[in-house]
Short mmCIF file of C-alpha atoms in Angstrom, two decimals:
data_model
loop_
_atom_site.label_atom_id
_atom_site.label_comp_id
_atom_site.label_asym_id
_atom_site.label_seq_id
_atom_site.Cartn_x
_atom_site.Cartn_y
_atom_site.Cartn_z
CA MET A 20 14.29 -8.82 11.02
CA ILE A 21 10.48 -9.22 11.69
CA ARG A 22 11.31 -10.79 14.99
CA LYS A 23 13.57 -7.84 16.05
CA ILE A 24 10.78 -5.25 15.08
CA VAL A 25 8.13 -7.20 17.05
CA ILE A 26 10.41 -7.52 20.18
CA ALA A 27 11.57 -3.87 19.93
CA SER A 28 7.90 -2.73 19.53
CA ILE A 29 6.63 -4.69 22.47
CA ILE A 30 9.67 -3.38 24.75
CA PHE A 31 8.92 0.16 23.61
CA ILE A 32 5.20 0.07 24.19
CA THR A 33 5.77 -1.53 27.50
CA LEU A 34 8.00 1.28 28.67
CA LEU A 35 5.67 3.90 27.36
CA ALA A 36 2.56 2.36 28.96
CA GLY A 37 4.28 2.20 32.31
CA ARG A 38 5.40 5.83 32.20
CA TRP A 39 2.25 7.26 30.69
CA GLN A 40 -0.45 5.49 32.62
CA ALA A 41 0.31 7.44 35.71
CA GLU A 42 -0.04 10.74 33.78
CA ALA A 43 -3.34 9.87 32.03
CA GLN A 44 -6.50 11.77 32.59
CA THR A 45 -10.07 10.43 32.35
CA ALA A 46 -11.51 11.09 28.80
CA PRO A 47 -15.03 12.58 28.58
CA TYR A 48 -16.15 10.14 26.02
CA LYS A 49 -15.90 6.36 25.70
CA PHE A 50 -16.07 5.66 22.07
CA ASP A 51 -15.47 7.38 18.68
CA PHE A 52 -16.23 6.40 15.05
CA GLY A 53 -14.48 7.61 11.95
CA ALA A 54 -13.17 7.05 8.43
CA MET A 55 -9.94 7.70 6.57
CA ILE A 56 -9.08 7.85 2.95
CA GLY A 57 -5.42 8.15 1.33
CA MET A 58 -2.85 6.69 -0.87
CA SER A 59 -1.54 3.05 -0.56
CA GLY A 60 1.95 1.60 -1.40
CA TYR A 61 3.45 -1.81 -1.86
CA LEU A 62 6.83 -3.55 -1.31
CA GLY A 63 7.19 -7.06 -2.52
CA ASP A 64 8.36 -9.35 -5.20
CA ALA A 65 7.49 -6.85 -7.98
CA ASN A 66 8.75 -3.83 -6.19
CA SER A 67 11.69 -3.69 -3.76
CA ALA A 68 12.57 -0.09 -3.85
CA SER A 69 9.99 2.67 -3.51
CA LEU A 70 6.51 2.83 -1.88
CA LEU A 71 5.57 5.48 -4.44
CA LYS A 72 6.31 3.50 -7.50
CA HIS A 73 2.73 2.58 -8.31
CA PRO A 74 0.48 4.34 -5.63
CA GLY A 75 -3.01 3.04 -5.04
CA ILE A 76 -5.95 4.06 -3.16
CA SER A 77 -6.95 3.21 0.40
CA ALA A 78 -10.11 3.57 2.54
CA GLU A 79 -10.87 2.74 6.14
CA VAL A 80 -13.66 2.82 8.76
CA ALA A 81 -12.57 2.47 12.44
CA ALA A 82 -14.20 2.31 15.91
CA ARG A 83 -12.32 3.11 19.01
CA TYR A 84 -12.61 2.55 22.78
CA ILE A 85 -11.03 5.60 24.37
CA ALA A 86 -9.50 4.33 27.64
CA ASN A 87 -8.14 7.76 28.71
CA THR A 88 -6.38 10.64 27.22
CA ARG A 89 -3.20 8.74 26.56
CA PHE A 90 -4.54 5.37 25.30
CA ALA A 91 -7.18 4.03 22.85
CA PHE A 92 -7.99 0.71 21.26
CA ARG A 93 -9.20 0.50 17.82
CA ALA A 94 -10.88 -2.01 15.39
CA SER A 95 -10.74 -1.15 11.64
CA LEU A 96 -12.02 -2.47 8.37
CA GLY A 97 -10.11 -1.20 5.24
CA MET A 98 -9.58 -1.63 1.60
CA LEU A 99 -6.68 -0.74 -0.77
CA THR A 100 -5.31 -1.37 -4.11
CA MET A 101 -1.75 -2.46 -5.09
CA LYS A 102 0.18 -2.62 -8.45
CA GLY A 103 3.64 -3.80 -9.39
CA ASN A 104 5.70 -4.68 -12.44
CA THR A 105 8.94 -6.91 -12.31
CA ALA A 106 10.04 -5.28 -15.43
CA GLU A 107 10.87 -2.02 -13.68
CA MET A 108 13.21 -3.71 -11.01
CA ALA A 109 16.99 -3.61 -11.28
CA ASP A 110 17.17 -7.32 -10.52
CA VAL A 111 17.03 -9.73 -13.35
CA LEU A 112 14.70 -12.90 -12.78
CA PRO A 113 15.63 -16.35 -13.93
CA ASP A 114 14.88 -16.93 -17.76
CA MET A 115 14.43 -13.16 -18.07
CA ALA A 116 10.87 -13.62 -16.86
CA SER A 117 8.67 -10.49 -16.23
CA TYR A 118 5.42 -10.25 -14.18
CA GLU A 119 2.83 -7.56 -13.61
CA PHE A 120 0.00 -7.66 -11.07
CA SER A 121 -2.91 -5.58 -9.79
CA SER A 122 -4.43 -6.54 -6.32
CA THR A 123 -7.37 -5.43 -4.30
CA VAL A 124 -6.72 -6.08 -0.49
CA TYR A 125 -9.33 -6.11 2.38
CA ASP A 126 -7.95 -6.04 5.94
CA LEU A 127 -9.32 -6.23 9.41
CA GLY A 128 -7.45 -5.48 12.54
CA VAL A 129 -7.18 -4.39 16.09
CA ARG A 130 -4.63 -1.82 17.40
CA ALA A 131 -3.51 0.03 20.35
CA GLU A 132 -2.95 3.78 20.12
CA PHE A 133 -0.63 5.54 22.39
CA ASN A 134 -0.68 9.41 22.57
CA PHE A 135 2.36 11.40 23.45
CA PHE A 136 0.30 14.05 25.24
CA ASN A 137 -2.82 14.01 27.34
CA TYR A 138 -5.22 14.56 24.38
CA GLY A 139 -8.40 16.61 24.72
CA ILE A 140 -10.23 19.87 25.45
CA GLY A 141 -10.78 20.99 28.95
CA GLU A 142 -9.60 22.96 32.05
CA THR A 143 -6.03 24.14 32.04
CA TYR A 144 -5.13 22.23 35.26
CA LYS A 145 -5.74 18.90 33.29
CA ARG A 146 -2.88 19.88 31.07
CA LEU A 147 -4.73 18.55 27.98
CA LYS A 148 -3.63 19.38 24.48
CA ARG A 149 -5.70 19.60 21.35
CA TRP A 150 -3.17 17.94 19.30
CA THR A 151 -0.80 14.98 19.80
CA PRO A 152 1.56 12.75 18.05
CA TYR A 153 0.73 8.89 18.46
CA LEU A 154 1.91 5.55 17.82
CA THR A 155 -0.22 2.50 16.80
CA VAL A 156 0.66 -1.24 16.59
CA GLY A 157 -1.60 -4.33 16.42
CA VAL A 158 -2.61 -7.42 14.77
CA GLY A 159 -5.00 -8.37 11.99
CA ALA A 160 -5.68 -10.34 8.76
CA CYS A 161 -6.13 -9.42 5.15
CA LEU A 162 -7.71 -11.04 2.10
CA ALA A 163 -6.13 -10.28 -1.29
CA SER A 164 -7.64 -10.74 -4.71
CA SER A 165 -5.40 -10.64 -7.74
CA GLY A 166 -5.77 -12.43 -11.29
CA GLY A 167 -8.84 -14.41 -10.42
CA HIS A 168 -7.02 -15.80 -7.21
CA THR A 169 -7.56 -15.03 -3.50
CA SER A 170 -5.29 -15.48 -0.53
CA VAL A 171 -5.69 -14.84 3.22
CA ALA A 172 -2.71 -13.88 5.55
CA PRO A 173 -2.22 -12.59 9.16
CA THR A 174 -0.84 -9.05 9.34
CA LEU A 175 1.07 -6.88 11.76
CA PRO A 176 0.31 -3.14 11.35
CA MET A 177 2.62 -0.52 12.69
CA GLY A 178 2.43 3.28 12.38
CA PHE A 179 2.35 6.78 13.64
CA GLY A 180 0.28 9.83 13.08
CA ILE A 181 -0.95 13.07 14.46
CA LYS A 182 -4.36 13.91 15.91
CA PHE A 183 -6.07 17.37 16.22
CA LYS A 184 -9.34 18.20 17.91
CA PRO A 185 -10.98 21.23 16.48
CA ARG A 186 -14.05 20.76 18.77
CA GLU A 187 -14.78 18.71 21.85
CA ARG A 188 -16.01 15.64 19.98
CA PHE A 189 -14.33 16.01 16.58
CA ASN A 190 -10.94 14.70 15.67
CA LEU A 191 -8.87 15.20 12.44
CA LEU A 192 -5.97 12.67 11.77
CA LEU A 193 -3.10 12.23 9.57
CA GLU A 194 -1.45 8.77 9.73
CA PHE A 195 1.23 6.54 8.12
CA THR A 196 1.12 2.85 8.62
CA MET A 197 3.35 -0.07 7.34
CA THR A 198 1.72 -3.57 7.40
CA LYS A 199 3.68 -6.70 7.24
CA ALA A 200 1.66 -9.55 5.69
CA PHE A 201 2.67 -13.17 6.67
CA GLY A 202 1.82 -14.64 3.33
CA ASP A 203 3.45 -14.30 -0.09
CA HIS A 204 0.48 -14.16 -2.44
CA LEU A 205 -0.91 -10.64 -1.94
CA ASP A 206 0.75 -9.81 -5.27
CA GLY A 207 -0.76 -12.84 -7.11
CA GLN A 208 -0.07 -16.52 -7.18
CA GLU A 209 2.87 -16.04 -9.73
CA LEU A 210 4.88 -13.65 -7.69
CA SER A 211 6.23 -16.05 -5.10
CA ASP A 212 9.91 -17.18 -4.93
CA LEU A 213 10.64 -15.50 -8.21
CA ASN A 214 14.34 -16.24 -7.73
CA GLN A 215 13.72 -19.82 -7.01
CA ILE A 216 15.07 -19.63 -3.57
CA LYS A 217 12.75 -21.20 -0.93
CA THR A 218 12.34 -19.39 2.44
CA ALA A 219 10.29 -19.71 5.50
CA PHE A 220 6.77 -18.18 5.27
CA TYR A 221 7.70 -15.43 7.69
CA LYS A 222 10.54 -14.20 5.54
CA ASN A 223 8.51 -13.30 2.58
CA THR A 224 8.58 -9.66 1.30
CA ASP A 225 5.03 -8.52 1.02
CA TRP A 226 4.18 -5.31 2.81
CA TYR A 227 1.81 -2.52 2.22
CA SER A 228 1.49 0.90 3.38
CA ARG A 229 -0.98 3.76 3.92
CA ILE A 230 -0.73 7.50 4.08
CA SER A 231 -4.15 8.64 5.22
CA ILE A 232 -6.22 11.61 6.31
CA GLY A 233 -9.55 11.20 8.27
CA PHE A 234 -11.91 12.28 10.87
CA SER A 235 -13.77 10.67 13.85
CA TYR A 236 -16.67 11.72 16.15
CA GLU A 237 -16.68 10.80 19.96
CA PHE A 238 -19.92 9.58 21.76
CA GLY A 239 -20.82 7.67 24.79
CA LYS A 240 -20.26 10.37 27.53
CA ARG A 241 -18.72 9.14 30.81
CA CYS A 242 -20.46 9.89 34.06
CA GLU A 243 -18.56 12.66 35.87
CA THR A 244 -20.50 12.52 39.23
CA CYS A 245 -21.99 8.91 39.34
CA HIS A 246 -23.63 7.80 42.65
CA TYR A 247 -23.89 4.15 43.41
CA VAL A 248 -26.92 3.01 45.40
CA GLU A 249 -27.29 -0.41 46.92
#
């Protein structure tokens, strides 16, 4: 399943990149910096049904390189909390066992962002829009702490959102992301192979999500009429 998601994402992004690169405009600023806060969710060994079963909190800071009005590249550092309880699940575990956990997760990642519209404020002939839906996908790593134990895992974040520009340098964002963690201990050391069925590490069920709102500020103005002198 994960392999299919990754392949489909790569193909889709490649098609979008080829189509949109020709339509992209030069963005007036090179960089932005911002922050997001929101609600986190968890799917894993202790919750296989609803992301809203035990909502947590999330926070993130991010810096972007704005390639043009269609594309940006983002580095982020975030924190979120997760909770779960197997007693609330429909599945019955061997020996009628029950587990409950609470985790704090820190993640670091890099992502590409792909705007559906030429995003910005400017002259009408540039066909810029002050708002745009966007897709984001990338790679990263996370560190989880639960019950006195810590674990590290690579991650695959994927998401979508909406950006709005109330003023030239300011951006407001609403975003939803799902992150696949390639490790089975984000929810604690005990919550692994609960059904006593061994699987490969890439088939584990630990995912976490974010629904976030945030803002960013652009800086590093590009030179519009640069003159090169030998």
